[in-house]
XYZ file of N, CA, C and O in Angstrom:
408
model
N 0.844 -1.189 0.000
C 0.000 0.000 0.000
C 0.882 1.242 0.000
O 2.013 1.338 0.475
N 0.174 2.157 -0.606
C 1.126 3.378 -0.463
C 0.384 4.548 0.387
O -0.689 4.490 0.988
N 1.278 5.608 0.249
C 0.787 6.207 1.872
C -0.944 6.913 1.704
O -1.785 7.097 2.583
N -0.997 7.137 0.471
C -2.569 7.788 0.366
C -3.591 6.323 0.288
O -4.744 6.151 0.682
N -3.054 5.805 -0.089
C -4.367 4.502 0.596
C -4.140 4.221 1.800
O -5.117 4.402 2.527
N -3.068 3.783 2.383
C -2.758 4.020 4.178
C -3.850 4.816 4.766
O -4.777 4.394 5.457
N -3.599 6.090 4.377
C -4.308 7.440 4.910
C -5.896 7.990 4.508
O -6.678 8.837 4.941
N -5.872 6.998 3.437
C -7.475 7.028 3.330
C -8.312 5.536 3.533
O -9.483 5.341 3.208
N -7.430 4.595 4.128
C -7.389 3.248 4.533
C -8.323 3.858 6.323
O -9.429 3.503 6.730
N -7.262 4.888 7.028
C -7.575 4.927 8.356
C -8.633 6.229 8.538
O -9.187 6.562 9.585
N -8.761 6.913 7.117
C -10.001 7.931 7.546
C -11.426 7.257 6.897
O -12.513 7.568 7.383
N -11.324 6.323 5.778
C -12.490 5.762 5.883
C -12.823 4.864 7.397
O -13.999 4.815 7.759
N -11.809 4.210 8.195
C -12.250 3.617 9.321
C -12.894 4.742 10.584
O -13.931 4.660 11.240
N -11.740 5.840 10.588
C -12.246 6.865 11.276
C -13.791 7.242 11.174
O -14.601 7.329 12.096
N -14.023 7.482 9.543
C -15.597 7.414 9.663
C -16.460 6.471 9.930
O -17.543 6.917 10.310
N -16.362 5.001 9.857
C -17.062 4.807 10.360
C -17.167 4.499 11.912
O -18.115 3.776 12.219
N -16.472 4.865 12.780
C -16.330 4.792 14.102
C -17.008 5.748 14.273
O -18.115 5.461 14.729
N -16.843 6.732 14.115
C -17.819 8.417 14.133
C -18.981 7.731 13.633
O -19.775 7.452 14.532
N -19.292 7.409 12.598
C -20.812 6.887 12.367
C -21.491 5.432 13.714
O -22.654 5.289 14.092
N -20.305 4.629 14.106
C -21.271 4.068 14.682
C -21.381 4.699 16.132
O -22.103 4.077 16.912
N -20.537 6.272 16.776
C -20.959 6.043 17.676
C -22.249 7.173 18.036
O -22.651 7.602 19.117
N -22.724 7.455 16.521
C -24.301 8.371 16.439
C -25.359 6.772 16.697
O -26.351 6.606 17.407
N -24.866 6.129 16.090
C -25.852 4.659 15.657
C -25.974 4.158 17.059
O -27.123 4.311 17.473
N -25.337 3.727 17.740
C -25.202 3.062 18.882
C -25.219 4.052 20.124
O -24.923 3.726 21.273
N -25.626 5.355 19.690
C -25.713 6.269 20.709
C -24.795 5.909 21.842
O -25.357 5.739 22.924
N -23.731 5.786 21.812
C -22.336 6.043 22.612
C -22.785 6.893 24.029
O -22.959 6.375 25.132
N -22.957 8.679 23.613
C -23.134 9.289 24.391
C -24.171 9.152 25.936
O -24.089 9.400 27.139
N -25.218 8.540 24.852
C -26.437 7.784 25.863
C -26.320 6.878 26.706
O -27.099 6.783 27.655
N -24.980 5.773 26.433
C -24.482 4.945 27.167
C -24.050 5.034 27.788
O -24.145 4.206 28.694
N -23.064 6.247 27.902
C -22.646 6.828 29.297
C -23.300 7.113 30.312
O -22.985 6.788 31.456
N -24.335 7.788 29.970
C -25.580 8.458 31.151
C -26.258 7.344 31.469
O -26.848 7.292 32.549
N -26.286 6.023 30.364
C -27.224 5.117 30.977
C -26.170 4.520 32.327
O -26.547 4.584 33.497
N -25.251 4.131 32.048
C -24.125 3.380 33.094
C -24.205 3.667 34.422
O -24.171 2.896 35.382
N -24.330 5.024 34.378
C -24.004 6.379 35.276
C -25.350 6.435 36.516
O -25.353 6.607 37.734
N -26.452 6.187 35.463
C -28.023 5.908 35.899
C -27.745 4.815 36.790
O -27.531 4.735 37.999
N -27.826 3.830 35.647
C -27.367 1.854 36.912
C -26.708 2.060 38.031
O -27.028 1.496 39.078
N -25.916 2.722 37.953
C -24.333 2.634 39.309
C -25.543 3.083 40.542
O -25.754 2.430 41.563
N -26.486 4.790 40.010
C -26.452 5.207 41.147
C -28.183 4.049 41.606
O -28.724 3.828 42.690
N -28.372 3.797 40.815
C -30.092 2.883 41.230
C -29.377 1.844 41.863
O -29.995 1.236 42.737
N -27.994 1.435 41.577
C -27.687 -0.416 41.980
C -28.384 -1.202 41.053
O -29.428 -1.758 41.392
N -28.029 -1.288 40.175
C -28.817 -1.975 38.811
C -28.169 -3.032 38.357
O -27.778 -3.077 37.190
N -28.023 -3.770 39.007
C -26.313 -4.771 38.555
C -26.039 -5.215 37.392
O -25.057 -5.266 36.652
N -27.745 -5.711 37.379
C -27.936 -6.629 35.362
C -27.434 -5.203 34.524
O -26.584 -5.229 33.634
N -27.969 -4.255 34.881
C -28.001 -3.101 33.600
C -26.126 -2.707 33.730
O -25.273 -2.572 32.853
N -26.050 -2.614 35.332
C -24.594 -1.790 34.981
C -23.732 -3.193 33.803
O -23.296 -2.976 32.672
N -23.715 -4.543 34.543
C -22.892 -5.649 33.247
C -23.045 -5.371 32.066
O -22.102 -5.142 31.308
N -24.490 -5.348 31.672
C -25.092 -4.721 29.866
C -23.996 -3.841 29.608
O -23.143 -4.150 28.776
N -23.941 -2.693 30.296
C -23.551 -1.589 29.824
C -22.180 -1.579 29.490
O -21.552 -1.184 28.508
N -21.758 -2.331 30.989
C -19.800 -2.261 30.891
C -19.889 -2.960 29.974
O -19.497 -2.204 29.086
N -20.243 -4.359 29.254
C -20.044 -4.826 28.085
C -20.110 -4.150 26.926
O -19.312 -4.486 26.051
N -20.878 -3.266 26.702
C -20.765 -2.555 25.397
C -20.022 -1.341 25.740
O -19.855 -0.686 24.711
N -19.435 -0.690 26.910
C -18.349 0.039 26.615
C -16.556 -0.629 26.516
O -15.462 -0.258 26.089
N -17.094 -1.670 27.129
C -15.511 -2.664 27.098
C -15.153 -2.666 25.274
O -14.149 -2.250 24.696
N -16.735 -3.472 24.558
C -16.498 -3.336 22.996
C -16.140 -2.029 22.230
O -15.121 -1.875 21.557
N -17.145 -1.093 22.432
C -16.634 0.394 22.211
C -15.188 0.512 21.926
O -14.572 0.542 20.860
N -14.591 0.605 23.871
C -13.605 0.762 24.250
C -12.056 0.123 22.820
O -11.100 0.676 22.277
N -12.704 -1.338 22.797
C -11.748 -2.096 22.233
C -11.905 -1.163 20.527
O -10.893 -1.192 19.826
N -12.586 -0.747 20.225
C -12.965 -0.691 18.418
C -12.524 0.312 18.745
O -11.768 0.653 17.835
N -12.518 1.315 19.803
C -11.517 2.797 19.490
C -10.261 2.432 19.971
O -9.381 2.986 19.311
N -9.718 1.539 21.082
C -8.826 1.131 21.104
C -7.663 0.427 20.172
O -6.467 0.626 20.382
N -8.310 -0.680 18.793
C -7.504 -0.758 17.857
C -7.353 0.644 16.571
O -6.236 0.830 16.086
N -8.157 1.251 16.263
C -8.294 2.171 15.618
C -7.288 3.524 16.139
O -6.665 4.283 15.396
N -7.346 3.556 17.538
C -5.652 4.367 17.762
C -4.943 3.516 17.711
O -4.003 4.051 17.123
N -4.591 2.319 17.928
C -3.172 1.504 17.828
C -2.614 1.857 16.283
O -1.468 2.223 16.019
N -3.752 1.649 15.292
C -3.447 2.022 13.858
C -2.831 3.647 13.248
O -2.204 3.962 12.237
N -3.329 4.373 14.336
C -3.154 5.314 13.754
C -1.691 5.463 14.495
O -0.799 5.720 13.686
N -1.291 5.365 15.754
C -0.171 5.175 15.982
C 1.185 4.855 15.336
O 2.139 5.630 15.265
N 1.129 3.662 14.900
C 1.514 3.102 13.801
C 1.944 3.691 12.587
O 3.085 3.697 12.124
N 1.094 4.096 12.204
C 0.777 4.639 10.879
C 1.829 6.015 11.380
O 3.019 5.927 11.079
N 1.379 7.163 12.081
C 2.172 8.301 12.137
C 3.787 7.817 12.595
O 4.708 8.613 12.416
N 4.002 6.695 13.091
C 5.243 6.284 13.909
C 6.412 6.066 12.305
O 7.597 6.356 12.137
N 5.458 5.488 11.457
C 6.450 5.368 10.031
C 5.999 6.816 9.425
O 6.882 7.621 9.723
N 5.295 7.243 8.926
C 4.645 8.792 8.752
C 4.442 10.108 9.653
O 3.457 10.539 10.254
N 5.236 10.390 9.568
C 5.498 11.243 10.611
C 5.029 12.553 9.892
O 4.704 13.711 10.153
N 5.120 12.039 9.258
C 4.482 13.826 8.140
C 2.726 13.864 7.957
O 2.309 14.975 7.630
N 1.711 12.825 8.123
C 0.445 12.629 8.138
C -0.173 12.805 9.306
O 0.013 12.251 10.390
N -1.044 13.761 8.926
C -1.745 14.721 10.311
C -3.378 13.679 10.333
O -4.410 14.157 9.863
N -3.338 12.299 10.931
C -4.404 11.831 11.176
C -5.236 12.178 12.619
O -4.702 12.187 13.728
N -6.226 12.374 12.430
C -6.982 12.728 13.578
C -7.218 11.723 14.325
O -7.621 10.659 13.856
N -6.896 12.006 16.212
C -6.915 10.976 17.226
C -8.531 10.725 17.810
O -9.350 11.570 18.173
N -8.645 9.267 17.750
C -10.116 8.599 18.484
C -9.795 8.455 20.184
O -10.482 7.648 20.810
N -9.076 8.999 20.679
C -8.563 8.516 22.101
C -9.639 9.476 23.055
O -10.043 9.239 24.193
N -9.915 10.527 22.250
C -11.159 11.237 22.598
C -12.587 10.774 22.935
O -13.397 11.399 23.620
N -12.798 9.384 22.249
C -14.073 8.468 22.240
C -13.950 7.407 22.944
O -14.845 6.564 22.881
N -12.617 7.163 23.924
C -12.700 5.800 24.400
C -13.297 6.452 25.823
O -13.151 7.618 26.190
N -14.256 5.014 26.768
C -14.724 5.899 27.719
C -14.061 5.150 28.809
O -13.785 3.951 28.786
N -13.736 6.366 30.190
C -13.375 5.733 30.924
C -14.035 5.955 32.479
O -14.944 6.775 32.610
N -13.592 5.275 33.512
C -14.053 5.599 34.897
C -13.474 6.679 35.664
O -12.321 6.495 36.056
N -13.990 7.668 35.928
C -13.467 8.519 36.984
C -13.023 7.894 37.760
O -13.876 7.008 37.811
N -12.178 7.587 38.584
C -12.195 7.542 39.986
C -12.253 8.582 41.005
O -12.464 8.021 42.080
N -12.144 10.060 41.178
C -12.624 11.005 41.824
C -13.860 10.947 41.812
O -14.274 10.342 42.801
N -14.681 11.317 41.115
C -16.196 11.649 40.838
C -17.221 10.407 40.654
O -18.428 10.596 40.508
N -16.617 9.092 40.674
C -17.196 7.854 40.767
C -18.286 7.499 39.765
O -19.332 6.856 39.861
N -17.576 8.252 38.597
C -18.641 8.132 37.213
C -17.958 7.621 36.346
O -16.750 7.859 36.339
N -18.542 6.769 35.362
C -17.764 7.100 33.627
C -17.905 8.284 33.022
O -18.771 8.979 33.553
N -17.226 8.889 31.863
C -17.445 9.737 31.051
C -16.084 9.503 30.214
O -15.305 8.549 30.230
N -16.073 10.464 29.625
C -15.316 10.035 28.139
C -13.926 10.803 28.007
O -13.840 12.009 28.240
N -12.745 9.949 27.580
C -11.866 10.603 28.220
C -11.275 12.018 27.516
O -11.644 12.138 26.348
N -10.688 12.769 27.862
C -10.490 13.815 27.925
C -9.116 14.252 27.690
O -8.765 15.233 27.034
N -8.359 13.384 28.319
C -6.785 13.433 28.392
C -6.171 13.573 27.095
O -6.260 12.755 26.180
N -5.559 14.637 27.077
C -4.623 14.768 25.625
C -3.580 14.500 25.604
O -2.821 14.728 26.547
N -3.152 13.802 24.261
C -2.181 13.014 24.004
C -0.915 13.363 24.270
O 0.006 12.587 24.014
């Protein structure tokens, strides 16, 4: 492969990660999690951590790639998903989405 299919290899994936996380309402999943913890919802909080563990993992390989990719390309300005992986507070005893810049 050469570097413009590389680079349009990881922004067609980029989109659809952005598309599934309108589809799968991502955002909603957070607040739902957040809901369970404070009701004690046990079945719902498992549901939930399971589909942010998957989440987690599909934005998790999708930065490993892009990693990668800039580590031999150092000149390709790909945009980071590390923004969409979600994680647990531990201060505030919530999930929400992480924040931390790279």
């Amino acid at each position: 492969m050469d570097v413009k299919e590389i680079q349009d290899s990881y922004m067609e994936n980029y989109k659809k990660l952005n598309e599934s996380y309108n589809n799968l309402n991502i955002a909603g999943l957070v607040n739902d999690i957040n809901k369970a913890i404070s009701s004690s919802d046990i079945e719902s909080i498992n549901t939930y951590f399971n589909k942010i563990s998957e989440w987690n993992e599909n934005v998790s390989k999708l930065q490993g790639a892009r990693i990668a990719i800039i580590t031999q390309y150092k000149f390709l300005k790909l945009p980071s998903v590390s923004e969409l992986s979600i994680v647990f507070d531990f201060v505030n005893k919530e999930w929400k989405f992480n924040t931390d810049p790279e």
